[in-house]
Coordinates of C-alpha atoms and ligand atoms in Angstrom, one line a residue:
X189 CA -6.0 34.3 -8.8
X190 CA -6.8 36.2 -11.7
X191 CA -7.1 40.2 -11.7
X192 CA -8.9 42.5 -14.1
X193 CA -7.7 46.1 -14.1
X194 CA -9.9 48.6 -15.7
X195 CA -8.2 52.5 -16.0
X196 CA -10.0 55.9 -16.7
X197 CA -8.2 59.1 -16.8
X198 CA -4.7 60.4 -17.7
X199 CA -1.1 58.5 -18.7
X200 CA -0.5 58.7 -15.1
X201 CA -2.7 56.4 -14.0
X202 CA -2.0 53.9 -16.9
X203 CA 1.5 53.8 -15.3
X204 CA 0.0 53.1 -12.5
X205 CA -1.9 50.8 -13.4
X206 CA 1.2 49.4 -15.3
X207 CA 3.0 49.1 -12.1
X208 CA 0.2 47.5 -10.0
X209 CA 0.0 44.8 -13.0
X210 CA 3.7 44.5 -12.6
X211 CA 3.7 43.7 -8.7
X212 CA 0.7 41.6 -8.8
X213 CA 2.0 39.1 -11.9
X214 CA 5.4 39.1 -9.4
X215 CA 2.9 37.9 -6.9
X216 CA 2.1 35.1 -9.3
X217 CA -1.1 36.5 -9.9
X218 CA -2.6 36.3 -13.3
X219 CA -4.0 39.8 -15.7
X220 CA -6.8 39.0 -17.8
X221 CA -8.5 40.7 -20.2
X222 CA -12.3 40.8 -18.8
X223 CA -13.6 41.3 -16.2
X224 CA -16.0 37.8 -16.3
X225 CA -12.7 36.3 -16.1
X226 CA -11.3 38.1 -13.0
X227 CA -11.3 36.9 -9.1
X228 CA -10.1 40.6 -8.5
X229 CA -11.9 44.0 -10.3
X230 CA -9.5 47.1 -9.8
X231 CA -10.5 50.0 -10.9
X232 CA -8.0 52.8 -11.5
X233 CA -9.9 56.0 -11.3
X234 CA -9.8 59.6 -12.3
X235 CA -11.8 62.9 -10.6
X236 CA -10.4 65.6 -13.0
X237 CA -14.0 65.8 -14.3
X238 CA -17.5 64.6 -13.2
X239 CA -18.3 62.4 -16.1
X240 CA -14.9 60.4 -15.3
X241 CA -16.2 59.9 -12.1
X242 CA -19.9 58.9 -13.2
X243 CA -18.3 56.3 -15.5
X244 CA -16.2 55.0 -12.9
X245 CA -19.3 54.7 -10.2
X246 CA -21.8 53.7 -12.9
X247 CA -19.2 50.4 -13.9
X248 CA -18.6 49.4 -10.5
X249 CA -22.3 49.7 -9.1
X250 CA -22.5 47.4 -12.3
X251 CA -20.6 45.0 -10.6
X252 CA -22.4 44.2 -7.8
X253 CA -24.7 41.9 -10.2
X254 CA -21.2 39.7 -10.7
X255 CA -20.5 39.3 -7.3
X256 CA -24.0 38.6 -6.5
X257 CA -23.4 35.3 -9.1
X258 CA -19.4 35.3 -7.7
X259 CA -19.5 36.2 -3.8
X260 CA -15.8 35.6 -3.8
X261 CA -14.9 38.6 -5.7
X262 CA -12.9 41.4 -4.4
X263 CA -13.5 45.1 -5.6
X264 CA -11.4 48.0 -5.2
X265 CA -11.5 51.3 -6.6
X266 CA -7.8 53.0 -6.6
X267 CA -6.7 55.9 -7.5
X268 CA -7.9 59.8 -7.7
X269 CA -11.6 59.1 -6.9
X270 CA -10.8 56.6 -4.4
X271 CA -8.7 59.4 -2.4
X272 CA -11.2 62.1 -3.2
X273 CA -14.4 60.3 -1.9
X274 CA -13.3 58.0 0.4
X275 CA -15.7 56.2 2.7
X276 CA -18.5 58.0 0.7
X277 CA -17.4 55.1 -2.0
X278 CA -19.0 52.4 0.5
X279 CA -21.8 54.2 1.0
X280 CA -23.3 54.6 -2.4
X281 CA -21.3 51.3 -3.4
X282 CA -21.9 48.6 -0.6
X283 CA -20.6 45.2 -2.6
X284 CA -17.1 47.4 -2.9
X285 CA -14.3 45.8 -0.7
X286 CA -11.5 47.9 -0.8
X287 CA -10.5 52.2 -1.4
X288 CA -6.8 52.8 -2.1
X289 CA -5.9 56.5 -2.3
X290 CA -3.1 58.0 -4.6
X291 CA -0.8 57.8 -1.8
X292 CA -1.3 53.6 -0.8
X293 CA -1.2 52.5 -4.8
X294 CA 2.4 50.7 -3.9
X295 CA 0.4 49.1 -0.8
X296 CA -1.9 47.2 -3.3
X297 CA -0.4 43.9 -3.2
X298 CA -0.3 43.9 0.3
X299 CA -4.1 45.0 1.0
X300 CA -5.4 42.9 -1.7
X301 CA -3.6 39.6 -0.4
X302 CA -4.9 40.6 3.1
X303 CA -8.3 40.5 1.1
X304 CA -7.8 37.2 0.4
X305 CA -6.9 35.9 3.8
X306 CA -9.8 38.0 5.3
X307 CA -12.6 39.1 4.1
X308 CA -13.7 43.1 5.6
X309 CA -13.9 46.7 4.3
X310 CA -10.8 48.9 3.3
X311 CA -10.1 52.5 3.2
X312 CA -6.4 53.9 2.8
X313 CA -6.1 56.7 1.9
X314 CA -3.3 58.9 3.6
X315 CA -0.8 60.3 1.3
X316 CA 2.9 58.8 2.0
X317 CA 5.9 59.7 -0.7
X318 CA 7.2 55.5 -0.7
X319 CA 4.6 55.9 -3.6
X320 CA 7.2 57.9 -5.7
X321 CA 10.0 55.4 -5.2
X322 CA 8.0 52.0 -4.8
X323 CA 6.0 52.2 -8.0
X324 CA 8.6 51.4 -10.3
X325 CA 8.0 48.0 -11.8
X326 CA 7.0 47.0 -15.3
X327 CA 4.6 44.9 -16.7
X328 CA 6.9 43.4 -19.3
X329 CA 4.9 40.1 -21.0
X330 CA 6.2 40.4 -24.6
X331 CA 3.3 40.4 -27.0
X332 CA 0.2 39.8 -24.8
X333 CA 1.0 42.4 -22.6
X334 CA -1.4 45.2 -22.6
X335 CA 1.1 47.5 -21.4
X336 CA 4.0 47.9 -24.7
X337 CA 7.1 46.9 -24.6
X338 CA 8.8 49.3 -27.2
X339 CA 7.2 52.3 -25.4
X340 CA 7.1 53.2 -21.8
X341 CA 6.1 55.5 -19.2
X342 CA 8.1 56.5 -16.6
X343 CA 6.4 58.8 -13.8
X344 CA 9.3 61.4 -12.4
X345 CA 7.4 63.9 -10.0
X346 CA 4.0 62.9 -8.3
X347 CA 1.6 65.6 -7.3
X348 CA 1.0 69.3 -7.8
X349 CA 1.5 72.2 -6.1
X350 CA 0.4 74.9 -8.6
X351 CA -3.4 74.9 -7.6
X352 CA -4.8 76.1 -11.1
X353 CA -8.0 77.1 -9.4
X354 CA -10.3 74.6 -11.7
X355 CA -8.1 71.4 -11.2
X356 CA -8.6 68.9 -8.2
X357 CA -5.4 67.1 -8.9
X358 CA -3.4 68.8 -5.9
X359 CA -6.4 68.0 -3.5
X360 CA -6.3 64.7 -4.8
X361 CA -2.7 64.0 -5.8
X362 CA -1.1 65.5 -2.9
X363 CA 1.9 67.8 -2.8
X364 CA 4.9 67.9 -5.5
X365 CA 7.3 64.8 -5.0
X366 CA 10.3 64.4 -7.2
X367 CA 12.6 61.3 -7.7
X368 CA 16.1 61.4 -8.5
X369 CA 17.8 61.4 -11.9
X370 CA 19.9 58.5 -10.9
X371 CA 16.8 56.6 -10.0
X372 CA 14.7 57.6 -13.0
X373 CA 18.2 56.7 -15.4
X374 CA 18.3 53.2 -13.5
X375 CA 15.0 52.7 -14.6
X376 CA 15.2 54.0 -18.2
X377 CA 18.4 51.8 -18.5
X378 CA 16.2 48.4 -17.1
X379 CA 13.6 49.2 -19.4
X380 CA 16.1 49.8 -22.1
X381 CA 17.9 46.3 -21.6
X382 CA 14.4 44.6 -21.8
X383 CA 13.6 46.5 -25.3
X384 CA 12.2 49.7 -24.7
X385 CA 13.0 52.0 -27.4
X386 CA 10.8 55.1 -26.3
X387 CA 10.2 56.5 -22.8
X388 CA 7.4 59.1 -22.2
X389 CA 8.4 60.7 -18.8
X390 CA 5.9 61.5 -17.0
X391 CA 4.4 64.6 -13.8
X392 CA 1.6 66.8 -13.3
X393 CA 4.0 69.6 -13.8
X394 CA 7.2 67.1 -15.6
X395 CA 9.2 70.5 -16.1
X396 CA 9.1 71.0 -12.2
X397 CA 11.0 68.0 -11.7
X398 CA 13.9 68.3 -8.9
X399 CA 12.9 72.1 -8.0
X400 CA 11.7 70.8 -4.2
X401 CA 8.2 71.8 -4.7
X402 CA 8.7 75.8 -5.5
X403 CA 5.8 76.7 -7.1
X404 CA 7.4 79.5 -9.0
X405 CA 9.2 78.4 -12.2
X406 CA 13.3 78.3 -12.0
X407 CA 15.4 81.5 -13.1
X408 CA 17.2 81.0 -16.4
X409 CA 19.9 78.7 -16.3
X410 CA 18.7 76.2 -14.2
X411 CA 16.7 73.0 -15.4
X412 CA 16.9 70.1 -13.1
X413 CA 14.3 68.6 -15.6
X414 CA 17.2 69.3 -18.5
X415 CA 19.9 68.0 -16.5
X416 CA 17.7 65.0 -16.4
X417 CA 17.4 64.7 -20.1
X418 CA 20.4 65.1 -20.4
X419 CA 21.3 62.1 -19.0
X420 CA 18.6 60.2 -20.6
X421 CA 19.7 61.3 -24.1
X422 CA 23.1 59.3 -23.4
X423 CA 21.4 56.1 -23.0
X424 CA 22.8 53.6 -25.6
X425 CA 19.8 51.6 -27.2
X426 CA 16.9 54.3 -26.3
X427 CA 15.8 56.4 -29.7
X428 CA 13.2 58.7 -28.4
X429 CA 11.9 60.7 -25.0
X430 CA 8.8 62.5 -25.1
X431 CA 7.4 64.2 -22.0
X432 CA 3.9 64.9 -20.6
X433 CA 2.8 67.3 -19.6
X434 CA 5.0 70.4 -18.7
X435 CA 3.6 73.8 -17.3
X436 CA 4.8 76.7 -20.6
X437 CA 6.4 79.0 -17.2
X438 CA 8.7 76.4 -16.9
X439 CA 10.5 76.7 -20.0
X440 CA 13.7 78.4 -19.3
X441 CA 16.3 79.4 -22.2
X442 CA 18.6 76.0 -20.8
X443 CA 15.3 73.6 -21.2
X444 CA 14.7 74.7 -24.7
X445 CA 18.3 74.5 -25.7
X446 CA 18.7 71.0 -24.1
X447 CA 15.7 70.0 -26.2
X448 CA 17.3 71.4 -29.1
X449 CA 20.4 69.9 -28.7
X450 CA 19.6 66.3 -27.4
X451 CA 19.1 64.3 -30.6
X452 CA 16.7 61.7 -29.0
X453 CA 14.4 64.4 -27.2
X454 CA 11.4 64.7 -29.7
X455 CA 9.9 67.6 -31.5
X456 CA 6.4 67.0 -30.1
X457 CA 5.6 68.9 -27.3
X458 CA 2.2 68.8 -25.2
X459 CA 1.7 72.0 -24.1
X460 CA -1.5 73.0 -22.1
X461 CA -2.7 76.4 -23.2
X462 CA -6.2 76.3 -21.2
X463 CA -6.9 79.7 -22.2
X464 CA -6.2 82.5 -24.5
X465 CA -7.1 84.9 -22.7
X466 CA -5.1 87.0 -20.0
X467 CA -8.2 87.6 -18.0
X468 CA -9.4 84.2 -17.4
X469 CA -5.8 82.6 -17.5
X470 CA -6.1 85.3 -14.3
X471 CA -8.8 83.9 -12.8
X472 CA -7.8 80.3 -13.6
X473 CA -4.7 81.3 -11.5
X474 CA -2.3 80.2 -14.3
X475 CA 1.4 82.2 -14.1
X476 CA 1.3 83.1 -17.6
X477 CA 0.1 85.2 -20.1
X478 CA -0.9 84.9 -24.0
X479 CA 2.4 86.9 -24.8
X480 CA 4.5 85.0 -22.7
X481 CA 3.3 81.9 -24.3
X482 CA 3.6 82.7 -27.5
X483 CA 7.2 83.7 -26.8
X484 CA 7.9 80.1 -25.5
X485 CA 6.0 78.6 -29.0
X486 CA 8.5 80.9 -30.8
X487 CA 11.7 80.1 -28.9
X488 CA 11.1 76.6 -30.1
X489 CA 9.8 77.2 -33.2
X490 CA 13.0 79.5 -33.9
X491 CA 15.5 76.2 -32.5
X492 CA 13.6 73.1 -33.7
X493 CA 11.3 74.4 -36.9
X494 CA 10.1 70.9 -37.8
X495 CA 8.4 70.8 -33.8
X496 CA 4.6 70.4 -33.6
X497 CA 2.6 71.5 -30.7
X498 CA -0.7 69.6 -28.7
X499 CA -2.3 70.9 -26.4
X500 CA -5.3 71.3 -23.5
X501 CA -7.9 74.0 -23.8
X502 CA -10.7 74.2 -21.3
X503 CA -14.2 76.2 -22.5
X504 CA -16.6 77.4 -20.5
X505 CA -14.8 78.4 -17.5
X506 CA -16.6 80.4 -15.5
X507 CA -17.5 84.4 -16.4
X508 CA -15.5 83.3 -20.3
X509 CA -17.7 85.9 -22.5
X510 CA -17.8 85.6 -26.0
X511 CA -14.7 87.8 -26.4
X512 CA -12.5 85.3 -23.8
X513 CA -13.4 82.7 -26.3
X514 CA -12.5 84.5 -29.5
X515 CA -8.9 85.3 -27.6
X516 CA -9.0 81.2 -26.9
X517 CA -9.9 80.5 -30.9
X518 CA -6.9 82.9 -32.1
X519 CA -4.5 81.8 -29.9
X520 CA -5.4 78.4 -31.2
X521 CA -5.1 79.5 -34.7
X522 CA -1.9 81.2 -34.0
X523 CA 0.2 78.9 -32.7
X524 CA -1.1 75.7 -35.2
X525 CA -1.5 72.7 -32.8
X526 CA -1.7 69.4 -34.4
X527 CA -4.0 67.9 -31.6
X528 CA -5.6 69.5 -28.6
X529 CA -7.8 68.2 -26.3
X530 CA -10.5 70.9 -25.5
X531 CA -12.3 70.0 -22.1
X532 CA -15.8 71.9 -21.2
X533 CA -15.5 73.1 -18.0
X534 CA -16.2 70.6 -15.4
X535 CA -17.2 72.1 -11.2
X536 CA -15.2 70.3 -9.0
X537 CA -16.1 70.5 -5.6
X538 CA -13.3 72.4 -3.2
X539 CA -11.8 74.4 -6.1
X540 CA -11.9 77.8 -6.2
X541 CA -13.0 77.9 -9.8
X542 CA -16.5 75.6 -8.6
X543 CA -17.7 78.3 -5.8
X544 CA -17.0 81.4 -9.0
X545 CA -20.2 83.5 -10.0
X546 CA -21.2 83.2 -13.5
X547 CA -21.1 79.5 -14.6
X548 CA -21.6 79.1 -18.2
X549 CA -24.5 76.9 -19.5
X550 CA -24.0 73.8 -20.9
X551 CA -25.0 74.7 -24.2
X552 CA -22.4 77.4 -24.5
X553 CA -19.5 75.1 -23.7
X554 CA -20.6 72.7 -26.6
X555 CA -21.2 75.4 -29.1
X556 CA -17.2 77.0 -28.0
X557 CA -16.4 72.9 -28.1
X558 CA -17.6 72.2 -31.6
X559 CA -15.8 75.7 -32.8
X560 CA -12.9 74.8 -31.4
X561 CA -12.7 71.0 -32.9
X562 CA -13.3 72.6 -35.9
X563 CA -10.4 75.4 -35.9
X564 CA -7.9 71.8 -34.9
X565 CA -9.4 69.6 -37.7
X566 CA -8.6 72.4 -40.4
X567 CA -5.0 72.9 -39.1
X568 CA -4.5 69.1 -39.0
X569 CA -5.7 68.7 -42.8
X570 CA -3.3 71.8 -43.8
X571 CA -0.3 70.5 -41.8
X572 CA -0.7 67.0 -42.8
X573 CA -0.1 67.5 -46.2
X574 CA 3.2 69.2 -45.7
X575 CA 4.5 65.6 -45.1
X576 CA 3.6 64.4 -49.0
X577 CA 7.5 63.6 -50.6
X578 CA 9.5 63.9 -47.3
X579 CA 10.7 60.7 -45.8
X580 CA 10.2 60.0 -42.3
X581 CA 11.7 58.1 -39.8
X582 CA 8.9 56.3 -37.9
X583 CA 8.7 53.7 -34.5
X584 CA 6.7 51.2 -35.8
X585 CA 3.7 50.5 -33.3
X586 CA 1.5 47.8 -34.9
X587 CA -1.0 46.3 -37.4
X588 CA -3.6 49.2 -38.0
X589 CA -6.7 48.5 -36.9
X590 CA -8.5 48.1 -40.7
X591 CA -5.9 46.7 -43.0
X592 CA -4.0 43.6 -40.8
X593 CA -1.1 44.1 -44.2
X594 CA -0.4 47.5 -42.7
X595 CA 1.5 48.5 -40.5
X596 CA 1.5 52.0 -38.4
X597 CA 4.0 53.9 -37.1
X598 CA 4.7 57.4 -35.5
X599 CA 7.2 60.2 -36.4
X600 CA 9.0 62.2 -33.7
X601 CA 6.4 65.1 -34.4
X602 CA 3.6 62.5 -33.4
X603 CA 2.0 62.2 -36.7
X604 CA 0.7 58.5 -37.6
X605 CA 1.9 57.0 -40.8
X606 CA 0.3 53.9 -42.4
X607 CA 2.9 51.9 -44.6
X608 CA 3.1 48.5 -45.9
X609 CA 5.6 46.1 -44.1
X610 CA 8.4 44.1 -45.2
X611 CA 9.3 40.2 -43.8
X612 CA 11.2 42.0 -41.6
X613 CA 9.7 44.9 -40.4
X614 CA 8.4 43.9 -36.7
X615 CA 7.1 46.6 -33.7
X616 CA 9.1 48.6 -32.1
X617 CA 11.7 49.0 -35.2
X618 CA 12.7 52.2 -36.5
X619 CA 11.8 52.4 -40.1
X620 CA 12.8 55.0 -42.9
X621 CA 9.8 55.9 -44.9
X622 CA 8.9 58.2 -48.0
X623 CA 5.1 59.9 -47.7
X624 CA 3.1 59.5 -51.0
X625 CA -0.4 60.2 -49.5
X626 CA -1.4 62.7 -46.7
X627 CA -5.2 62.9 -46.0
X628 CA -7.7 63.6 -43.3
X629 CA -5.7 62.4 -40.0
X630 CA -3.0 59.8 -41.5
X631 CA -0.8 59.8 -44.0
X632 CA 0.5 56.7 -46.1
X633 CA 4.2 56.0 -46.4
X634 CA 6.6 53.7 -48.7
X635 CA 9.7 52.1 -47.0
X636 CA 12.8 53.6 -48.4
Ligands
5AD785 N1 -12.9 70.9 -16.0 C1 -12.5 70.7 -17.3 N2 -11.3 70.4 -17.7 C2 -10.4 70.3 -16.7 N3 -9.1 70.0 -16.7 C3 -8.6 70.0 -15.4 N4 -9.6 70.3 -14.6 C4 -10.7 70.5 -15.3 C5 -12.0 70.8 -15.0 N5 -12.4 71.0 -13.8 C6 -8.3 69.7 -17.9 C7 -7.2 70.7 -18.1 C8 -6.0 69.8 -17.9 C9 -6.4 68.5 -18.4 C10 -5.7 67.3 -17.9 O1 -7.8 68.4 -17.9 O2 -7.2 71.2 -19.5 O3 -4.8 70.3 -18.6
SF4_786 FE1 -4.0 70.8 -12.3 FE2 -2.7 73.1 -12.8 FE3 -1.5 71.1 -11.5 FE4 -1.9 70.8 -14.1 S1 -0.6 72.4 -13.2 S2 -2.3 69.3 -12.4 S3 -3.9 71.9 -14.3 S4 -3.3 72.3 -10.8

């Protein structure tokens, strides 16, 4: 039988979504590429804000004019909105067949092949931690995977225990699981031996990997999340780790100087600001301050200069007066990231944030969006052209998407380089090259 899986939302669920494409090809199931050629429609959803969750409901009530032509289709909807709407899914969506929380996602296989024998309605959705240690398989297909080959996740912690109050992921995610570092290693080393040359480890909170679900950061000199790398950075055959996305508390003095130190750990780091103001990061119950995360920005700046920052910014959270938003704008200035990803506030039912006086209008948050965009795209142009005459080491990633003689590739600090190929040069290499133009958001190498 032949599966489509469709994914909204974060890296997480593409894992996910990875994994559940791994068990069912194991099955001897088949992944396609549309949905008009699928027996099975999964989609892989996401609830961190309303218009995920519109997209998600508006596709699948799309659907039901497929199965009307195709009664023997099964639909399931997985993941975040599946756990946080549960039977309420089968209401507004009657032609859906299946709900599989956050918890089930390694009982897929079994509830969709019980599908298949029998036809009725399903909804699991307890949470159980076998989904931290069952989900481990890969989708490995060489060349028409969808899922690379050269560059993969690995989830470490599941769930969050921090309860920022705007974010549904610990209501819908469930409590802070961690694995093991020999079990993450085992994997890294699989994936490794099958041709993996970068792993992105993945956790709500990655930095509060193997700390048993305190919710305060650790005290200076421990790091189980350092140990961790440092145990990945010994791999033979693995060039790069990246992580996604750490919490700034949780950078100790022994996590920054493990970063420093371990040669394959790179210098782009993804860290989630939200706010720059002390005052709402208050109300947004976040364990930090402006000051203190400035202090983290320069603590790496001062070990790794070449290190480039991304990060998340949220506007429009509730009672954020003009004055919030101009602490937000300078903080963004001050620190320099080369991408961010500013969200307008989004309610979410049962957070504390949703029931808050003083919602801003919708308005606002695109005005404080646009200002924002604007403030990244002029320290992107600046920053960008600091790479003219340097060479560059890059992972070559593919054929760019306009020119099919050019190649792409990343550098460590995540910035995209366009360069022209040799007969040799395939994905997944690591390439040398020397930057002769840097414009807009790409720059244009030479290989050296
Ligand atoms: N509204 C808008 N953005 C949100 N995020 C989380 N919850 C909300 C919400 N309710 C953003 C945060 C987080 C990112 C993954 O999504 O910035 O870091
Ligand atoms: Fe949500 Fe905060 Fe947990 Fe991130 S740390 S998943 S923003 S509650």
């Amino acid at each position: 039988m032949k599966v489509f899986i469709k994914t909204y939302g974060c890296q997480m669920n593409i894992r996910d979504s990875e994994a559940i494409a791994g068990m069912l090809k194991n099955a001897n199931y088949e992944i396609v590429d549309h949905e008009s050629k699928a027996d099975i429609l999964l989609f892989n959803t996401c609830s961190v804000r309303e218009a995920a969750e519109n997209k998600a409901i508006g596709k699948v009530g799309f659907m039901r004019k497929l199965k009307k032509d195709k009664p023997h289709l099964i639909i399931g909807i997985l993941g975040c909105m599946a756990q946080s709407k549960g039977d309420e899914l089968f209401e507004r969506l009657p032609h859906l067949d299946f709900v599989l929380g956050t918890g089930q996602l390694h009982k897929l296989l079994d509830t969709v092949n019980s599908l298949v024998e029998e036809r009725k309605q399903m909804l699991l959705t307890a949470e159980c931690n076998d989904v931290l240690t069952q989900m481990g398989v890969h989708y490995n297909d060489g060349d028409t995977s969808n899922f690379s080959n050269y560059s993969s996740f690995i989830a470490i912690t599941r769930g969050c225990n921090r309860f920022c109050s705007y974010c549904i992921v610990p209501y819908v995610r469930g409590r802070e699981i961690s694995r093991t570092i020999e079990d993450v290693v085992a994997e890294a080393r699989e994936l490794v031996a099958s041709g993996t040359k970068e792993i992105t480890l993945l956790g709500q909170n990655v930095a509060a990997f193997g700390l048993g679900g305190n919710v305060n950061p650790p005290e200076e000199g421990i790091s189980p999340f350092a140990d961790l790398l440092v145990e990945l950075n010994k791999i033979e055959g693995l060039e790069r780790i990246r992580f996604t996305s750490p919490y700034v508390s949780y950078f100790n003095d022994k996590l920054i100087q493990t970063m420093a130190d371990c040669k394959k750990i790179c210098h782009n780091i993804h860290l989630p600001m939200q706010s720059g103001s002390n005052r709402i990061l208050k109300l947004m119950n976040r364990q930090y301050t402006r000051e203190m995360y400035l202090e983290k920005v320069a603590k790496m700046r001062a070990l790794m200069p070449d290190i480039t920052f991304s990060t998340d910014i949220i506007v429009g959270f509730p009672g954020e007066t003009e004055e919030d938003f101009m602490m937000t704008k300078t903080l963004m200035e001050e620190v320099g990231y080369d991408n961010a990803y500013i969200f307008k506030y989004s309610p979410r039912k049962g957070t504390k944030a949703a029931a808050m006086d003083d919602q801003i209008s919708q308005e606002i948050k695109e005005e404080r969006n646009q200002i924002l965009l604007q403030v990244l795209r002029k320290q992107v142009e600046s920053d960008i052209k600091k790479l003219l005459g340097t060479t560059q080491e890059l992972l070559v990633e593919g054929v760019t998407k306009t020119n099919k003689d050019r190649f792409f590739g990343k550098t460590d600090t995540s910035w995209v380089v366009n360069f022209v190929p040799n007969a040799e040069t395939k994905v997944g290499d690591i390439v040398k090259v020397k930057i002769t133009q840097a414009n807009a958001v790409t720059a244009v190498g030479e290989l050296v």
